[in-house]
PDB file of C-alpha atoms in Angstrom:
ATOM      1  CA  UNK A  17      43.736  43.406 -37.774  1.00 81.00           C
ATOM      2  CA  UNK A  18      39.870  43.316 -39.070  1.00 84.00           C
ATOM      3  CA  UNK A  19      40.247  39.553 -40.119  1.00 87.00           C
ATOM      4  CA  UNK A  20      42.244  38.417 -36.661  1.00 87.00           C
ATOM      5  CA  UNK A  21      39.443  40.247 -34.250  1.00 89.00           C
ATOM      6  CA  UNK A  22      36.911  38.460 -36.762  1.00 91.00           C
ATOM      7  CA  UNK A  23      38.613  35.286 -36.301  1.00 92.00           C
ATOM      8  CA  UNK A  24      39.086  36.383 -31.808  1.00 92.00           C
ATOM      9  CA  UNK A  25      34.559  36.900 -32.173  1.00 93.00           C
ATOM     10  CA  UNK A  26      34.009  33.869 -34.432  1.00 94.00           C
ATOM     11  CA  UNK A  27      36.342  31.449 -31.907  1.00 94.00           C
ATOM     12  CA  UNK A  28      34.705  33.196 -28.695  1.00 95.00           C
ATOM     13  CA  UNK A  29      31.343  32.805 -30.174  1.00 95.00           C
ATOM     14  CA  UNK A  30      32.002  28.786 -30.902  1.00 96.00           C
ATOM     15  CA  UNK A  31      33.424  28.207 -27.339  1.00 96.00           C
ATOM     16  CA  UNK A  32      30.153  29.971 -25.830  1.00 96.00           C
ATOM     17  CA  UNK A  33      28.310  27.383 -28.308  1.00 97.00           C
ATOM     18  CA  UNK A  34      30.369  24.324 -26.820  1.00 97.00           C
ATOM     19  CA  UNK A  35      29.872  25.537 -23.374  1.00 97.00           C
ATOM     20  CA  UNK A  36      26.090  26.439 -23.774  1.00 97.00           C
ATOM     21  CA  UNK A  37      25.626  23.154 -25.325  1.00 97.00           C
ATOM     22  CA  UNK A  38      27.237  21.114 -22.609  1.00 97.00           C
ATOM     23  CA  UNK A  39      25.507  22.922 -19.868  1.00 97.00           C
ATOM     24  CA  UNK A  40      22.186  22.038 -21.943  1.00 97.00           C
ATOM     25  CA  UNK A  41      23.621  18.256 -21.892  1.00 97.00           C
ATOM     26  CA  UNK A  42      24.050  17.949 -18.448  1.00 97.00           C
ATOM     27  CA  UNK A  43      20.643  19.635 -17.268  1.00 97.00           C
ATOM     28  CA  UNK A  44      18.626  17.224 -19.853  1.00 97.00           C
ATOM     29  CA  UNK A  45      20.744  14.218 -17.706  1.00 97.00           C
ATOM     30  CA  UNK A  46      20.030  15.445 -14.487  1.00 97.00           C
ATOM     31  CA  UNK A  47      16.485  16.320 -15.706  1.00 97.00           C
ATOM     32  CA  UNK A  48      16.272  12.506 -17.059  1.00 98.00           C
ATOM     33  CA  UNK A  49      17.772  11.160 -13.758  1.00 97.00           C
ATOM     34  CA  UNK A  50      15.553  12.935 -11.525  1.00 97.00           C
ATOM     35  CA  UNK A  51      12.747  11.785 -13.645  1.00 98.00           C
ATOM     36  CA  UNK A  52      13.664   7.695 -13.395  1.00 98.00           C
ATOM     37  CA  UNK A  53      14.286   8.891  -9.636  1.00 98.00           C
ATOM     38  CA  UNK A  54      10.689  10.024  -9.504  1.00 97.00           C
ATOM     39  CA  UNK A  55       9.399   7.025 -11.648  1.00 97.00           C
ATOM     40  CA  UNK A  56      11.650   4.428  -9.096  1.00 97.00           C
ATOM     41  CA  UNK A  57      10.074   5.832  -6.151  1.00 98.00           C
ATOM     42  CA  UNK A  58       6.415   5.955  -7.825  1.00 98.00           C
ATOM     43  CA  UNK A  59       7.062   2.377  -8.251  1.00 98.00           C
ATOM     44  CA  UNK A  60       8.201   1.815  -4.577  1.00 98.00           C
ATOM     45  CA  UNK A  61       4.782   3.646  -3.429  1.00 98.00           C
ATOM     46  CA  UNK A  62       2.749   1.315  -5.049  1.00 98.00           C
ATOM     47  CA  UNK A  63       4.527  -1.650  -4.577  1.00 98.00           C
ATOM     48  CA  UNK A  64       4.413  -0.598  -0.696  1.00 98.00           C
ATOM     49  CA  UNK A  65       0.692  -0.027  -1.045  1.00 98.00           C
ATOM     50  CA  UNK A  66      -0.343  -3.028  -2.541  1.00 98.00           C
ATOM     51  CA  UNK A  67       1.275  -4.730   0.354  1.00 98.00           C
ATOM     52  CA  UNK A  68      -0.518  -3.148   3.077  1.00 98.00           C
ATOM     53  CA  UNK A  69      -3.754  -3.609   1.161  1.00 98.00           C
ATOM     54  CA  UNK A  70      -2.586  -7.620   0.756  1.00 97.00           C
ATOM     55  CA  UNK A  71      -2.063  -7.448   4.768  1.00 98.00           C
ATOM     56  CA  UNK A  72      -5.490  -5.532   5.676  1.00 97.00           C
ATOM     57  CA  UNK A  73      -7.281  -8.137   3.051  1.00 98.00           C
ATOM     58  CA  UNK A  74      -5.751 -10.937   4.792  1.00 97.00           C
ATOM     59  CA  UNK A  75      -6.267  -9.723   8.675  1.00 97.00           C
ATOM     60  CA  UNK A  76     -10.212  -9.055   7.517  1.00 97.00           C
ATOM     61  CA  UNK A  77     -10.016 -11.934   6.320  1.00 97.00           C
ATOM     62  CA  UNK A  78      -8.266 -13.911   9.826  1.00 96.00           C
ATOM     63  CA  UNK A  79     -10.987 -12.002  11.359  1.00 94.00           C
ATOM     64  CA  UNK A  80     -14.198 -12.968   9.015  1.00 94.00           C
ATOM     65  CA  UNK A  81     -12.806 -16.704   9.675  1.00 94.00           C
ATOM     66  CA  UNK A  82     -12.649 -16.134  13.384  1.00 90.00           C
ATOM     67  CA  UNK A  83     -16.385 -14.913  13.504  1.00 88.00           C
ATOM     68  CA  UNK A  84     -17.570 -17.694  11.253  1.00 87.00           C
ATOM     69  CA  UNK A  85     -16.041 -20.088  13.911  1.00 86.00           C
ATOM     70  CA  UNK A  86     -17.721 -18.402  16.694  1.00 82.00           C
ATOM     71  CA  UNK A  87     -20.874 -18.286  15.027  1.00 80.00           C
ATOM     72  CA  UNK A  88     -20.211 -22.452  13.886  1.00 82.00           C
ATOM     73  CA  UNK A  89     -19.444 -23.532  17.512  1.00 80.00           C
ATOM     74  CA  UNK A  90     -22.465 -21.466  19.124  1.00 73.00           C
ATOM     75  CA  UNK A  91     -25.176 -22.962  16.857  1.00 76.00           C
ATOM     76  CA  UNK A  92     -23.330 -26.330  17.452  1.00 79.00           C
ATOM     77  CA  UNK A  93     -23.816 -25.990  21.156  1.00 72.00           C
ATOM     78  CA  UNK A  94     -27.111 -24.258  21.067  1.00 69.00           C
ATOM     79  CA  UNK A  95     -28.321 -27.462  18.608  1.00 72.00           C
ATOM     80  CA  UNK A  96     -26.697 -30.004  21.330  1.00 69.00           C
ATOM     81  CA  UNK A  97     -28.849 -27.761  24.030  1.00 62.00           C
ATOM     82  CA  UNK A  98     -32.364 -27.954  22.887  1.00 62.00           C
ATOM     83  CA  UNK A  99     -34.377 -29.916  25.067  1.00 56.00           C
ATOM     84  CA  UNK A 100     -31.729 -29.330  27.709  1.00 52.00           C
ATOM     85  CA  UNK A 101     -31.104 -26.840  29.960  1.00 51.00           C
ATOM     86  CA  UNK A 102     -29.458 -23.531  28.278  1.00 53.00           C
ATOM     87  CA  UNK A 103     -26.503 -23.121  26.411  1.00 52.00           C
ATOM     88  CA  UNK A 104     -25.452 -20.120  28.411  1.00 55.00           C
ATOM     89  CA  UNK A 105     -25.894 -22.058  32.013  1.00 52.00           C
ATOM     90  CA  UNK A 106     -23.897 -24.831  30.837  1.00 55.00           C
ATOM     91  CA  UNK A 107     -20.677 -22.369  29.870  1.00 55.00           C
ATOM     92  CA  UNK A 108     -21.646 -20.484  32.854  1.00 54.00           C
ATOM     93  CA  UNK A 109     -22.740 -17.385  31.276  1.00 52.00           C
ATOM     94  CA  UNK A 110     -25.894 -15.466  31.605  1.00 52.00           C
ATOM     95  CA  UNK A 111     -27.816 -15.931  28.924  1.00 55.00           C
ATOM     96  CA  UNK A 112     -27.877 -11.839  28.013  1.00 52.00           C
ATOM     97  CA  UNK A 113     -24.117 -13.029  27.185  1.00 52.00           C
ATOM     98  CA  UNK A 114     -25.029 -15.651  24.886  1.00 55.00           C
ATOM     99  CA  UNK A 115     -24.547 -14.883  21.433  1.00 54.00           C
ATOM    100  CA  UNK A 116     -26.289 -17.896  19.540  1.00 51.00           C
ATOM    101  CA  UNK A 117     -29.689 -16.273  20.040  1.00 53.00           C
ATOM    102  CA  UNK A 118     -31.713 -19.580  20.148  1.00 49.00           C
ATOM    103  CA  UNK A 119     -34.980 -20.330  21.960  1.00 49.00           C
ATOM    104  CA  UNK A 120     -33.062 -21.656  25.005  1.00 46.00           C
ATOM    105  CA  UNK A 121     -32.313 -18.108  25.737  1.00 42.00           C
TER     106      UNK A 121
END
């Protein structure tokens, strides 16, 4: 009767085992998947926010190339305007408005 409730403790003991061992299995694969999970959307964060620096680079960018225009066609017309009357008159501006800065204004 000794050896059989021996034998009943030692089988109980190795399905606990089993059972505590698969538990620990699936936690350290749910652990691992939350993990790639965490890495995936780590990866999505920067990916998104290199993008919006690539846009804000390349609006500054639209904009410096805007202003440098600006700046090119008001020297152009305030070159064409010396000796002449001022660059603001002729775009019928006051000359407070002008923005090329030039000894005509």
């Amino acid at each position: 009767a000794k050896a059989k409730k021996a034998e009943e403790e030692a089988a109980a003991a190795k399905k606990a085992k089993e059972e505590a061992e698969a538990k620990a299995k699936v936690e350290s694969e749910a652990r691992k998947k939350a993990e790639e999970e965490a890495a995936a959307a780590k990866k999505a964060k920067e990916v998104a926010e290199a993008k919006a620096a690539a846009e804000a680079t390349r609006k500054a960018e639209e904009v410096a190339k805007a202003s440098a225009a600006a700046v090119n066609r008001c020297a152009k017309k305030a070159e064409e305007s010396r000796g002449r009357s001022c660059c603001c008159k002729e775009s019928k501006r006051s000359c407070r408005s002008c923005s090329c800065k030039e000894s005509c204004c």
